[in-house]
PDB file of C-alpha atoms in Angstrom:
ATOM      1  CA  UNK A 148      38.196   5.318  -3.294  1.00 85.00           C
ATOM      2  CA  UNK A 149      36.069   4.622  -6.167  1.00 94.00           C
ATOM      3  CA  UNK A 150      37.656   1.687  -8.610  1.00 96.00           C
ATOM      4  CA  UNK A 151      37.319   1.437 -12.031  1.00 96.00           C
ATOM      5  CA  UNK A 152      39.071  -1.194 -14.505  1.00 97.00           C
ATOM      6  CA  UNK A 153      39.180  -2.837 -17.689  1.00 97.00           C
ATOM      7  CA  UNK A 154      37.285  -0.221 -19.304  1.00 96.00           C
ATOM      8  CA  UNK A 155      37.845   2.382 -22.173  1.00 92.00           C
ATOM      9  CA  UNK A 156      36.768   6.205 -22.656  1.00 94.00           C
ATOM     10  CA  UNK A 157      36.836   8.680 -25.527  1.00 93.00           C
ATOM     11  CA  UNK A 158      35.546  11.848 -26.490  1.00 92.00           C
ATOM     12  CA  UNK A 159      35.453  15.067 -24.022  1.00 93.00           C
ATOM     13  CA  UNK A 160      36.150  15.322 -20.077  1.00 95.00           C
ATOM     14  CA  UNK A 161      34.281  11.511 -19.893  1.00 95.00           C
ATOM     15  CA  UNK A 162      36.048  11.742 -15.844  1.00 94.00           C
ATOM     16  CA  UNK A 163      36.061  15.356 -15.575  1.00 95.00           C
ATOM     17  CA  UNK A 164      36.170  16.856 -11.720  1.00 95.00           C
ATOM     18  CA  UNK A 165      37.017  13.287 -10.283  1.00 94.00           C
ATOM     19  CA  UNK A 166      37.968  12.772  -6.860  1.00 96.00           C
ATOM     20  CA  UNK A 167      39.572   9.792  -5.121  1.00 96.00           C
ATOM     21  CA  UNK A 168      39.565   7.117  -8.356  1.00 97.00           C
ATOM     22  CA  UNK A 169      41.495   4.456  -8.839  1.00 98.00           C
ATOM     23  CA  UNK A 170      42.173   3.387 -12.516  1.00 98.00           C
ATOM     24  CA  UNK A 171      43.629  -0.347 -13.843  1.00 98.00           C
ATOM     25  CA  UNK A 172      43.481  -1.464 -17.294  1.00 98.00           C
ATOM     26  CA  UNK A 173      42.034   1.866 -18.376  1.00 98.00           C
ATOM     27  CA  UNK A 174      42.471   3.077 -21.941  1.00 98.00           C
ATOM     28  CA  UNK A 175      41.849   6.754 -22.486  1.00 96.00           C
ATOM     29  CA  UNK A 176      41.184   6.695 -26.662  1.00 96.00           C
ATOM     30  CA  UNK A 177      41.094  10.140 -28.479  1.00 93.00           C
ATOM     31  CA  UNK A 178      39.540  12.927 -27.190  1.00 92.00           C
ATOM     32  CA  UNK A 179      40.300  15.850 -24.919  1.00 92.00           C
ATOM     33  CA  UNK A 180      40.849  16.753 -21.052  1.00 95.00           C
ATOM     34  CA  UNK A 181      39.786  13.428 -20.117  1.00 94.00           C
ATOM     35  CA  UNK A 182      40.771  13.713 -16.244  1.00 96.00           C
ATOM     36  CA  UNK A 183      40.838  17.694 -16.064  1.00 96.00           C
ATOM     37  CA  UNK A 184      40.347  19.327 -12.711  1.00 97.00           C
ATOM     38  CA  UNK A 185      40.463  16.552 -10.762  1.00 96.00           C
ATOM     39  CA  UNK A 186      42.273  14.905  -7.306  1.00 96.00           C
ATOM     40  CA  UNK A 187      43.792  12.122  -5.387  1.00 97.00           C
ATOM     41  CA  UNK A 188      43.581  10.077  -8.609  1.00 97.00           C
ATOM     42  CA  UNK A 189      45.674   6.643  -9.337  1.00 98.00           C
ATOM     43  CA  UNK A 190      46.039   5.336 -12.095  1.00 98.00           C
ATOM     44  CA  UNK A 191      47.854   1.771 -12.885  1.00 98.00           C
ATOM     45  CA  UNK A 192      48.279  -0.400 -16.404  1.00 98.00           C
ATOM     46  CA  UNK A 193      46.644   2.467 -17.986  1.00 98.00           C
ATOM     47  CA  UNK A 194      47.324   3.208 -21.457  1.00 98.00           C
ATOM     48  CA  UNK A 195      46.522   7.483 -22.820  1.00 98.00           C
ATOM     49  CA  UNK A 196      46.363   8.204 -26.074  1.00 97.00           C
ATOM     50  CA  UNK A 197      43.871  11.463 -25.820  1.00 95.00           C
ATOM     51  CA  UNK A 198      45.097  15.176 -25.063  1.00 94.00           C
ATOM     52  CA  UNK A 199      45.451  17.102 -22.668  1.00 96.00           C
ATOM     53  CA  UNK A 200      44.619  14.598 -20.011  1.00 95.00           C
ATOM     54  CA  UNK A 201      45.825  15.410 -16.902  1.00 97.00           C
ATOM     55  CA  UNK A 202      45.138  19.415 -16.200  1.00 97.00           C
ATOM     56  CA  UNK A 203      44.638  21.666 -13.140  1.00 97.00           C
ATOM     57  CA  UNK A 204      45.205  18.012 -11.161  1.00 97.00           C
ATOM     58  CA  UNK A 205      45.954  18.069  -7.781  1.00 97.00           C
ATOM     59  CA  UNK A 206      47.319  14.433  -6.252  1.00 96.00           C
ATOM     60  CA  UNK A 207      48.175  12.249  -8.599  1.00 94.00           C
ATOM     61  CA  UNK A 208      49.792   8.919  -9.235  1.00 98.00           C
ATOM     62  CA  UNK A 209      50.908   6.991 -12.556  1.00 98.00           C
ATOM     63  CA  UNK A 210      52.576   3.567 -12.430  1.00 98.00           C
ATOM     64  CA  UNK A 211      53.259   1.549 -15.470  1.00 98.00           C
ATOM     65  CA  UNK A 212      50.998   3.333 -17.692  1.00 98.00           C
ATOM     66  CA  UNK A 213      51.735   4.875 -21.541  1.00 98.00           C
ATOM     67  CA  UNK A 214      51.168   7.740 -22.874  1.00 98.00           C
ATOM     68  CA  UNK A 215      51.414   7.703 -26.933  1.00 97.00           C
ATOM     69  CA  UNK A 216      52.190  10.127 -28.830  1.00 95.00           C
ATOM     70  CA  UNK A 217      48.406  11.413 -29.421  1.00 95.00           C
ATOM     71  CA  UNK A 218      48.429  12.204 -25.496  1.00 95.00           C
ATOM     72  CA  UNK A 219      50.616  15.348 -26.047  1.00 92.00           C
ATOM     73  CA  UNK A 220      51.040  17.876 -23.330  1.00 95.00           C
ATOM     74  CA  UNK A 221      49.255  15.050 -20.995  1.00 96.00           C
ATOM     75  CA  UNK A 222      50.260  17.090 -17.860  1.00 96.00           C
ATOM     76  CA  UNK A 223      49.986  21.022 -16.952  1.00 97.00           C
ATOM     77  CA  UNK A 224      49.013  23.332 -14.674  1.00 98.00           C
ATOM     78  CA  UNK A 225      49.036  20.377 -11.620  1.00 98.00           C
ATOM     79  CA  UNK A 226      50.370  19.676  -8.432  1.00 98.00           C
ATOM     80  CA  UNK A 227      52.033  16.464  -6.474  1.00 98.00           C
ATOM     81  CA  UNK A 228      52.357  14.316  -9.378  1.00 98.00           C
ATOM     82  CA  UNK A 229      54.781  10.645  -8.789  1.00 98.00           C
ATOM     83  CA  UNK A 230      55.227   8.662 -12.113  1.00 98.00           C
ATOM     84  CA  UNK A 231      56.788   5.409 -11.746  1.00 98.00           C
ATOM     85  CA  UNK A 232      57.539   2.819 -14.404  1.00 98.00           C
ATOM     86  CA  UNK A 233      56.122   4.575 -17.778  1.00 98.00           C
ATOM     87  CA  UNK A 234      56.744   4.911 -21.125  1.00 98.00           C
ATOM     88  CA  UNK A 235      56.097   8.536 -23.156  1.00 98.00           C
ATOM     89  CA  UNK A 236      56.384   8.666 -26.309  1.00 97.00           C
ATOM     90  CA  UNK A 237      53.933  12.422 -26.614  1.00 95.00           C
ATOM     91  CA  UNK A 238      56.101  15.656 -26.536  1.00 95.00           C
ATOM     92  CA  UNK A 239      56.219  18.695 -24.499  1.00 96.00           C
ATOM     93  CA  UNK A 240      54.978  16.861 -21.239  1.00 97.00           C
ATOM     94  CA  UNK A 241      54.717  18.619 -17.612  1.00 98.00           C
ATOM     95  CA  UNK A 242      54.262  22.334 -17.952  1.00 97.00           C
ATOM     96  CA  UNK A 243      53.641  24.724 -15.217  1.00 97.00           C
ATOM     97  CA  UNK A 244      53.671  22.135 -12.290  1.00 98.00           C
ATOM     98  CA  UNK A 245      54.857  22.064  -9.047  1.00 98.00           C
ATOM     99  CA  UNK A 246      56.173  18.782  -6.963  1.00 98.00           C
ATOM    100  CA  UNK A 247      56.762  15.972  -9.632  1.00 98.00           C
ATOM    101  CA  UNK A 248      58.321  12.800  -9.046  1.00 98.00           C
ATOM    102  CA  UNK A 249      59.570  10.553 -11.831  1.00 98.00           C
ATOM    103  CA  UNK A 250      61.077   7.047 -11.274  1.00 98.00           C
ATOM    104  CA  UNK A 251      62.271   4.825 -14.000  1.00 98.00           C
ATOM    105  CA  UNK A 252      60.849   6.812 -16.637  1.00 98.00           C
ATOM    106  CA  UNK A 253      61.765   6.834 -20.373  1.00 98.00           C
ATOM    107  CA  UNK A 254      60.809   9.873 -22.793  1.00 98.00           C
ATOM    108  CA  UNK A 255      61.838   9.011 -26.230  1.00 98.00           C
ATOM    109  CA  UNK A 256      60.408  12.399 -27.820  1.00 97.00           C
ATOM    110  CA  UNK A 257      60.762  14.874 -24.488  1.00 97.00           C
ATOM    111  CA  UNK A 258      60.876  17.846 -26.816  1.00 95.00           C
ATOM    112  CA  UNK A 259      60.116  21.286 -24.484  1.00 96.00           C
ATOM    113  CA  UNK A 260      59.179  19.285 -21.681  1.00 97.00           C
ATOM    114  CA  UNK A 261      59.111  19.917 -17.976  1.00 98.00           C
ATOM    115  CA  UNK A 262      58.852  23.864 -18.807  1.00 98.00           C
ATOM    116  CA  UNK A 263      58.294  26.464 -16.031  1.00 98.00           C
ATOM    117  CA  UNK A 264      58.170  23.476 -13.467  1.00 98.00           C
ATOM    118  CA  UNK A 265      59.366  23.620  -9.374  1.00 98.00           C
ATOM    119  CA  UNK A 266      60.150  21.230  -7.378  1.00 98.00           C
ATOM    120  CA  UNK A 267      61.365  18.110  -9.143  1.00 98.00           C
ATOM    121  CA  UNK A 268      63.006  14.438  -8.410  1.00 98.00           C
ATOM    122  CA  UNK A 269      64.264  12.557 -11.283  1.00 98.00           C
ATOM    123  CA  UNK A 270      65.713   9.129 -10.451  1.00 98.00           C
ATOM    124  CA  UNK A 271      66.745   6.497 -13.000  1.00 98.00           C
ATOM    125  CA  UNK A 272      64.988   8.281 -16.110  1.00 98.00           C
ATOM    126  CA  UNK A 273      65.838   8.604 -19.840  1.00 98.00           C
ATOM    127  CA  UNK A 274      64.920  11.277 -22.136  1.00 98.00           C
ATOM    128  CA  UNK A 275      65.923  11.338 -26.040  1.00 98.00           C
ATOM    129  CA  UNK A 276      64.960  14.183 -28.658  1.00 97.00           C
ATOM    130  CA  UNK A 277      64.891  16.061 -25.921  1.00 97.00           C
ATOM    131  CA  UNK A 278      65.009  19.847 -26.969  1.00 97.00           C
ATOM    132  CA  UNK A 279      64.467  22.408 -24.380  1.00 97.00           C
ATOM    133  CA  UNK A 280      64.337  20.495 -21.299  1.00 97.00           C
ATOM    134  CA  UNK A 281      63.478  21.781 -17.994  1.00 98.00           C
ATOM    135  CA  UNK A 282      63.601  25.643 -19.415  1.00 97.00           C
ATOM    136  CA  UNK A 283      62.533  28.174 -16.961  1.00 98.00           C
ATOM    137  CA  UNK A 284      62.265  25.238 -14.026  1.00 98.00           C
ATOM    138  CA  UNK A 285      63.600  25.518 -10.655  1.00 98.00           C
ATOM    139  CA  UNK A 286      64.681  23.226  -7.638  1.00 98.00           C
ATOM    140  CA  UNK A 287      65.562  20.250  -9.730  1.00 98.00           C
ATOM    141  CA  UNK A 288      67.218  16.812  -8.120  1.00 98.00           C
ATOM    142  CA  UNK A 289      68.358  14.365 -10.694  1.00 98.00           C
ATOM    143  CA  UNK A 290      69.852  10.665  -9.929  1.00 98.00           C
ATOM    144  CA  UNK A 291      71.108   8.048 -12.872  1.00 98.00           C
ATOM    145  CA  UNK A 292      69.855  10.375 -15.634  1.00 98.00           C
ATOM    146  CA  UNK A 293      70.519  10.182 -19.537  1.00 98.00           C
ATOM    147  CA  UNK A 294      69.749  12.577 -22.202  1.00 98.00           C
ATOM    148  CA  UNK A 295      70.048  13.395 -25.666  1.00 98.00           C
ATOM    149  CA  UNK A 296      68.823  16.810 -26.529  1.00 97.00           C
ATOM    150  CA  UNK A 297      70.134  20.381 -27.093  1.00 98.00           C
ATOM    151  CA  UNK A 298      69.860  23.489 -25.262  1.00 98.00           C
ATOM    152  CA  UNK A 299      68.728  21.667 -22.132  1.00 98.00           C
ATOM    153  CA  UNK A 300      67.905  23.287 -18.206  1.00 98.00           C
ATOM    154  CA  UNK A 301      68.197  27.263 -19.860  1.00 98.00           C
ATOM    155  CA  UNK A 302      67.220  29.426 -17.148  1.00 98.00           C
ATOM    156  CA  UNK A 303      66.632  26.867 -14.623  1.00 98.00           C
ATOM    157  CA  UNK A 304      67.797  27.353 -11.343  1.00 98.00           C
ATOM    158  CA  UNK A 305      69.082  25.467  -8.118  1.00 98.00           C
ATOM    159  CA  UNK A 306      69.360  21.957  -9.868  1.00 98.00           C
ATOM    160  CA  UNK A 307      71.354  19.102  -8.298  1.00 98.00           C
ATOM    161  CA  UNK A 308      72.499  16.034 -10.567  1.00 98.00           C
ATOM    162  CA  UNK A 309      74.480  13.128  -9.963  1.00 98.00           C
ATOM    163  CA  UNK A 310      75.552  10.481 -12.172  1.00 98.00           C
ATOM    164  CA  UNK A 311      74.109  11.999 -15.290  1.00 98.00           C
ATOM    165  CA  UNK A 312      74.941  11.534 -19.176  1.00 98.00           C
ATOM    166  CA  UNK A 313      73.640  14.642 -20.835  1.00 98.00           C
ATOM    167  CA  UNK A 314      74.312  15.084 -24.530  1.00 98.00           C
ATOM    168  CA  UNK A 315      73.220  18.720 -25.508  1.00 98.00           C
ATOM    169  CA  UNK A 316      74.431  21.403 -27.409  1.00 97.00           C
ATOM    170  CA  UNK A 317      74.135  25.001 -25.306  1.00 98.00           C
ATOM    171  CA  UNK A 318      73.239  23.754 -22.083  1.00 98.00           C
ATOM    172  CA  UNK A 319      73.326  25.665 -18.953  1.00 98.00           C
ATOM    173  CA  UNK A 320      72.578  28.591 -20.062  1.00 98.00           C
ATOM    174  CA  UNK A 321      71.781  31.324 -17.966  1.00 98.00           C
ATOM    175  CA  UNK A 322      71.047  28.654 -15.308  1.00 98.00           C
ATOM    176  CA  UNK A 323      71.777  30.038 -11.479  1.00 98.00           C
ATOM    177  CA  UNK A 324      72.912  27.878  -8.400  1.00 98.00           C
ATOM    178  CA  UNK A 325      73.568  24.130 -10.653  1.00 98.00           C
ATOM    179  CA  UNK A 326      76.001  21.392  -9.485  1.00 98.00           C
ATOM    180  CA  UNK A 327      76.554  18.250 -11.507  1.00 98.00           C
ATOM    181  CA  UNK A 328      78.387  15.497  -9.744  1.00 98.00           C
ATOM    182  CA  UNK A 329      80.446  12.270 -11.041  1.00 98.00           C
ATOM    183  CA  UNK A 330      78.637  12.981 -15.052  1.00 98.00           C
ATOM    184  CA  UNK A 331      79.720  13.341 -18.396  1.00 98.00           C
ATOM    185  CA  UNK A 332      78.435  16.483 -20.271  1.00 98.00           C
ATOM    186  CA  UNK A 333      78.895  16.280 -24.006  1.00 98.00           C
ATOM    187  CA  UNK A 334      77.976  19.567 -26.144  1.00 97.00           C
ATOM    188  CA  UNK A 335      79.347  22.652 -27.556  1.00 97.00           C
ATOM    189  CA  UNK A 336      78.736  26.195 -25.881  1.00 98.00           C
ATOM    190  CA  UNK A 337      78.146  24.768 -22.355  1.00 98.00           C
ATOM    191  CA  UNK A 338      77.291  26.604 -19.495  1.00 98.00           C
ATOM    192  CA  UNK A 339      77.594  30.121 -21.278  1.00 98.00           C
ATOM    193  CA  UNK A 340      76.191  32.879 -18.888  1.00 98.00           C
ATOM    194  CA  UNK A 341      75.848  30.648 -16.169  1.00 98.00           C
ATOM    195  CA  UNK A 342      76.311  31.708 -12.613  1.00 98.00           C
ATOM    196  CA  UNK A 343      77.028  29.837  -9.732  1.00 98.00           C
ATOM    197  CA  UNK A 344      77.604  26.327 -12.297  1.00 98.00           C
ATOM    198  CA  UNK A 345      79.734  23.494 -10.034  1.00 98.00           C
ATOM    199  CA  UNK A 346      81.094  20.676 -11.556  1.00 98.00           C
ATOM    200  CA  UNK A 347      82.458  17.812  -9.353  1.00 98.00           C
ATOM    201  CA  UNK A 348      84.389  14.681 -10.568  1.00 98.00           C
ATOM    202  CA  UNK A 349      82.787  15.763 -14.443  1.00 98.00           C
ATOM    203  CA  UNK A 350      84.018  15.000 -17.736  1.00 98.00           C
ATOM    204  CA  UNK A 351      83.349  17.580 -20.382  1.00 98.00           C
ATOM    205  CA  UNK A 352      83.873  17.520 -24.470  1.00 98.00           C
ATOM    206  CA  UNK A 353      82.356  19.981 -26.759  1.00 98.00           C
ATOM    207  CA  UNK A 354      83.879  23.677 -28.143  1.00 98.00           C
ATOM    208  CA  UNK A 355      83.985  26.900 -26.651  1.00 98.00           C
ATOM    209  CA  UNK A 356      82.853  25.411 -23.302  1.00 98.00           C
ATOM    210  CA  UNK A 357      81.749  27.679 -20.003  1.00 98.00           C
ATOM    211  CA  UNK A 358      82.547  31.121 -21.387  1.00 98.00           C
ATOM    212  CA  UNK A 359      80.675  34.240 -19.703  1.00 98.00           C
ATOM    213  CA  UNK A 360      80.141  32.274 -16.611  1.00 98.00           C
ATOM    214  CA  UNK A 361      80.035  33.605 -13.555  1.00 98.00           C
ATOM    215  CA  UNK A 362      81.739  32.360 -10.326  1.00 98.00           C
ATOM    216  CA  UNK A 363      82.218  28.808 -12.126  1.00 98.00           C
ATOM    217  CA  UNK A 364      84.037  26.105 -10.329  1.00 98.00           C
ATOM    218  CA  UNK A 365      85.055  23.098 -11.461  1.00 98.00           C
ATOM    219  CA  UNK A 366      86.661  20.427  -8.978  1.00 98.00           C
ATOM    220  CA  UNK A 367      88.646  17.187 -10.523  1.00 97.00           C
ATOM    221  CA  UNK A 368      87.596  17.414 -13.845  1.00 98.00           C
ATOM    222  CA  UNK A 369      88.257  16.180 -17.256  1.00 98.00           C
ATOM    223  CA  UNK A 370      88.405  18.102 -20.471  1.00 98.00           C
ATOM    224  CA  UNK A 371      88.035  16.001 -23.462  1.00 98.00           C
ATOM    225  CA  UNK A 372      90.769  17.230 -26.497  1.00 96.00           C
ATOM    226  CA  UNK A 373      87.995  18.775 -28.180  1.00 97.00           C
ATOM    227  CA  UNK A 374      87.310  21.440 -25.281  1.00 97.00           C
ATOM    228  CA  UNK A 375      89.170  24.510 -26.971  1.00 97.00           C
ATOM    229  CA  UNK A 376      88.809  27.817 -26.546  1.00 98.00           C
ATOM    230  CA  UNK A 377      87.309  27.566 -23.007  1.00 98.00           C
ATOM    231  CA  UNK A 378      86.363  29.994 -20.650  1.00 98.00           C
ATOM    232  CA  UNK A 379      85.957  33.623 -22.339  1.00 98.00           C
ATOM    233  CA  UNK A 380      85.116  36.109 -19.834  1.00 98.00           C
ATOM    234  CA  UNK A 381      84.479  33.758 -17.310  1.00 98.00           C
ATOM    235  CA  UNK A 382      84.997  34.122 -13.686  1.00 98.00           C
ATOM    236  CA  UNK A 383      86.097  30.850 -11.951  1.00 98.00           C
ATOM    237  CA  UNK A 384      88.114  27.936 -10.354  1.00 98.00           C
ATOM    238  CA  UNK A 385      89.255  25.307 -11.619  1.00 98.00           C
ATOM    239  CA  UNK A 386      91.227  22.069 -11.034  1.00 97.00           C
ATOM    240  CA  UNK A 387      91.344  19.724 -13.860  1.00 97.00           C
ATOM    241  CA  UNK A 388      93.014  16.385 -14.105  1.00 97.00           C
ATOM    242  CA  UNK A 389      93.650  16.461 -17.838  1.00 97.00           C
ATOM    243  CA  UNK A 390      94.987  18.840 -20.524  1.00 96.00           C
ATOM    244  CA  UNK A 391      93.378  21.775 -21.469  1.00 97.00           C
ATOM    245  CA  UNK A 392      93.253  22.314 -25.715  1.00 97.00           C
ATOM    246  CA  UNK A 393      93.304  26.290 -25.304  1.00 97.00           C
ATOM    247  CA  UNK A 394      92.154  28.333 -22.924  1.00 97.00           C
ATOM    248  CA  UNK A 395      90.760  32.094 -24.027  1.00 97.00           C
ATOM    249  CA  UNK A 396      91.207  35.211 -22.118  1.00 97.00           C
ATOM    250  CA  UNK A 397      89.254  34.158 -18.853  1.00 97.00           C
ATOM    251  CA  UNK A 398      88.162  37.083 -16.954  1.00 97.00           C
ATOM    252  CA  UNK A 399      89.337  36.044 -13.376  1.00 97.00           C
ATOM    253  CA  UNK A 400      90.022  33.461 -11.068  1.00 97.00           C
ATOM    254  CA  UNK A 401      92.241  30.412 -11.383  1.00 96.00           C
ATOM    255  CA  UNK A 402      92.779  27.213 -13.395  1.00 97.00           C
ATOM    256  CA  UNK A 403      95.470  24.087 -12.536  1.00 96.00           C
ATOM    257  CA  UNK A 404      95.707  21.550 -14.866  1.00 96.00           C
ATOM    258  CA  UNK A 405      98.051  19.029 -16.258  1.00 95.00           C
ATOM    259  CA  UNK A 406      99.201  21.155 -19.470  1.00 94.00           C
ATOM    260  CA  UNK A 407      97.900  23.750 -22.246  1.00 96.00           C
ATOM    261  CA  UNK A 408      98.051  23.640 -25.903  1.00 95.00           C
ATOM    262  CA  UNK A 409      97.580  27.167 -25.551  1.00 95.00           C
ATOM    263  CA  UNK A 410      96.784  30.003 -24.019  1.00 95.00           C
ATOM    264  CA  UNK A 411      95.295  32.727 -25.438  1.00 95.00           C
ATOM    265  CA  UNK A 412      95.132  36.458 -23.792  1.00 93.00           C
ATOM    266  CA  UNK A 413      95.023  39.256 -25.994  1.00 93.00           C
ATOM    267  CA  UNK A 414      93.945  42.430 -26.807  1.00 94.00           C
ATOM    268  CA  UNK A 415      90.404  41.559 -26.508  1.00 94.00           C
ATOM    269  CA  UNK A 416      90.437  40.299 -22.269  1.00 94.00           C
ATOM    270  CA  UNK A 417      88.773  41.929 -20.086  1.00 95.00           C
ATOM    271  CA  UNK A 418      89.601  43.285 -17.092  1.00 94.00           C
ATOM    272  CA  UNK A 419      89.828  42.848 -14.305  1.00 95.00           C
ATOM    273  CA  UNK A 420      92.093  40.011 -16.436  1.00 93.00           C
ATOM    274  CA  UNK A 421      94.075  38.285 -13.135  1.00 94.00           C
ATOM    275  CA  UNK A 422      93.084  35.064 -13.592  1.00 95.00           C
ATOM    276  CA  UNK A 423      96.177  32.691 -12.474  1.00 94.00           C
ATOM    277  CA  UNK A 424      96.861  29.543 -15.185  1.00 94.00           C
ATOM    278  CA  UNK A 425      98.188  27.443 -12.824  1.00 93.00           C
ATOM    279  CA  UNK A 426      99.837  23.332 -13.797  1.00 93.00           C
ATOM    280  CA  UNK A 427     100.146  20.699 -11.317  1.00 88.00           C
ATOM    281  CA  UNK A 428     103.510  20.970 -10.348  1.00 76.00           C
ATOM    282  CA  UNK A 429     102.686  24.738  -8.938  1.00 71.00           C
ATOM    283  CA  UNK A 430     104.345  26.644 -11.865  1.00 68.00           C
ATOM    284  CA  UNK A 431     102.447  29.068 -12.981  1.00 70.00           C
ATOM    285  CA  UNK A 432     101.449  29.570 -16.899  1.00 66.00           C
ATOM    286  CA  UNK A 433     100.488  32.919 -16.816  1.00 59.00           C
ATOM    287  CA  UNK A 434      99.775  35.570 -14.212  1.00 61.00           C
ATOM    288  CA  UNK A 435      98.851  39.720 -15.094  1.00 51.00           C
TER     289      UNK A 435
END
């Protein structure tokens, strides 16, 4: 493997078609595509600040390296990527890929990031300003994960995530096949059209949560007071070990919990509008 350190580029493709290098104490300045089409690549203490400079790669690994904010869309269209102990501050990062692996890795400005992407393993990361996150991606495992961005994993599909924080207005939508274990998911609208959304040992806040889901369960958990209106025209099971604010016209199913400030069913439910409002010592709420 051919090493290179303590060294600088610039300008256009200066490492273009590389195979087998080893980078320390490299600074990529501005310029363009600086390691395009290239493989087996590492690159360590290496500091980006060009575009585009990781595309159509193939074997690649980045340990504590930064990418500023002129290295925008630093990595697309590439294969077996694992990141470990780097800083981004550039946007709309990993697009197209397939097989990433990110370990302690913080994203301050993650807008429309990891877009279209499969196979992914997220372990001890942080993402703010993080609009559109993972849209359109698919087998996603996340471990000791915090966020702060709306309308986060849209369309995404078999994701696993444990021990999260996710702040985001709309998320889950139209996701298929996600479970979220022992997190708290803070946002209005969440989960809308989703179908086959678990949550396990969860705590949720936000309004008009999980309505239009389909075959939703939810297993132990909490609803913060600010959770009304839940569940229009969903399809689900529930057990939650909290009050409820309101609940509205679910579709079917069954929900337990400790109490209800209200239930709503009216005119407007949907049939086939059996779903069983259960509390905790078996009496039932409501039952068509």
């Amino acid at each position: 493997m051919k090493k290179i350190k303590d060294t600088f580029y610039e300008g256009e493709r200066p490492l273009f078609a590389s195979r087998d290098l080893y980078l320390e104490n490299v600074v990529i300045h501005a310029g363009e595509s600086a390691l395009k089409e290239c493989s087996s690549i590492e690159a360590v203490k290496c500091r980006f600040e060009g575009k585009y400079p990781f595309w159509h790669n193939d074997g690649f690994v980045i340990k504590d390296c930064l990418f500023t904010e002129g290295a925008r869309a630093a990595l697309w269209y590439s294969r077996n990527l694992h990141m470990s102990d780097t800083l981004i501050e550039a946007p709309k990062m990993f697009r197209e890929m397939d097989g990433i692996v990110l370990e302690n890795v913080t994203l301050p400005d993650a807008q429309e990031t990891l877009w279209h992407c499969r196979n992914v393993r997220l372990k001890d990361v942080r993402t703010d300003n993080a609009d559109y996150l993972f849209m359109h991606s698919e087998n996603i495992h996340i471990e000791n994960y915090r966020q702060n961005g709306n309308y986060s994993f849209q369309y995404c599909k078999n994701v696993v995530i444990r021990n999260a924080e996710i702040h985001s207005k709309d998320a889950f939508w139209n996701s298929e096949n996600v479970t979220v274990y022992d997190s708290l998911i803070d946002g209005e609208y969440l989960g809308w059209h989703s179908k086959n959304l678990r949550l396990v040992n969860c705590r949720i806040s936000g309004t008009q949560p999980l309505c239009y889901a389909h075959d939703l369960v939810m297993e132990n958990c909490i609803m913060a007071d600010d959770c009304d209106l839940a569940f229009e025209y969903s399809s689900l099971h529930a057990t939650i070990n909290s009050p409820v604010r309101s609940v509205k016209n679910p579709r079917t199913g069954s929900i337990t919990a400790e109490s209800y400030g209200e239930i709503i069913m009216d005119e407007n439910s949907k049939e086939p509008n059996n779903c069983k409002i259960n509390l905790w010592n078996n009496q039932t709420c409501f039952s068509a």
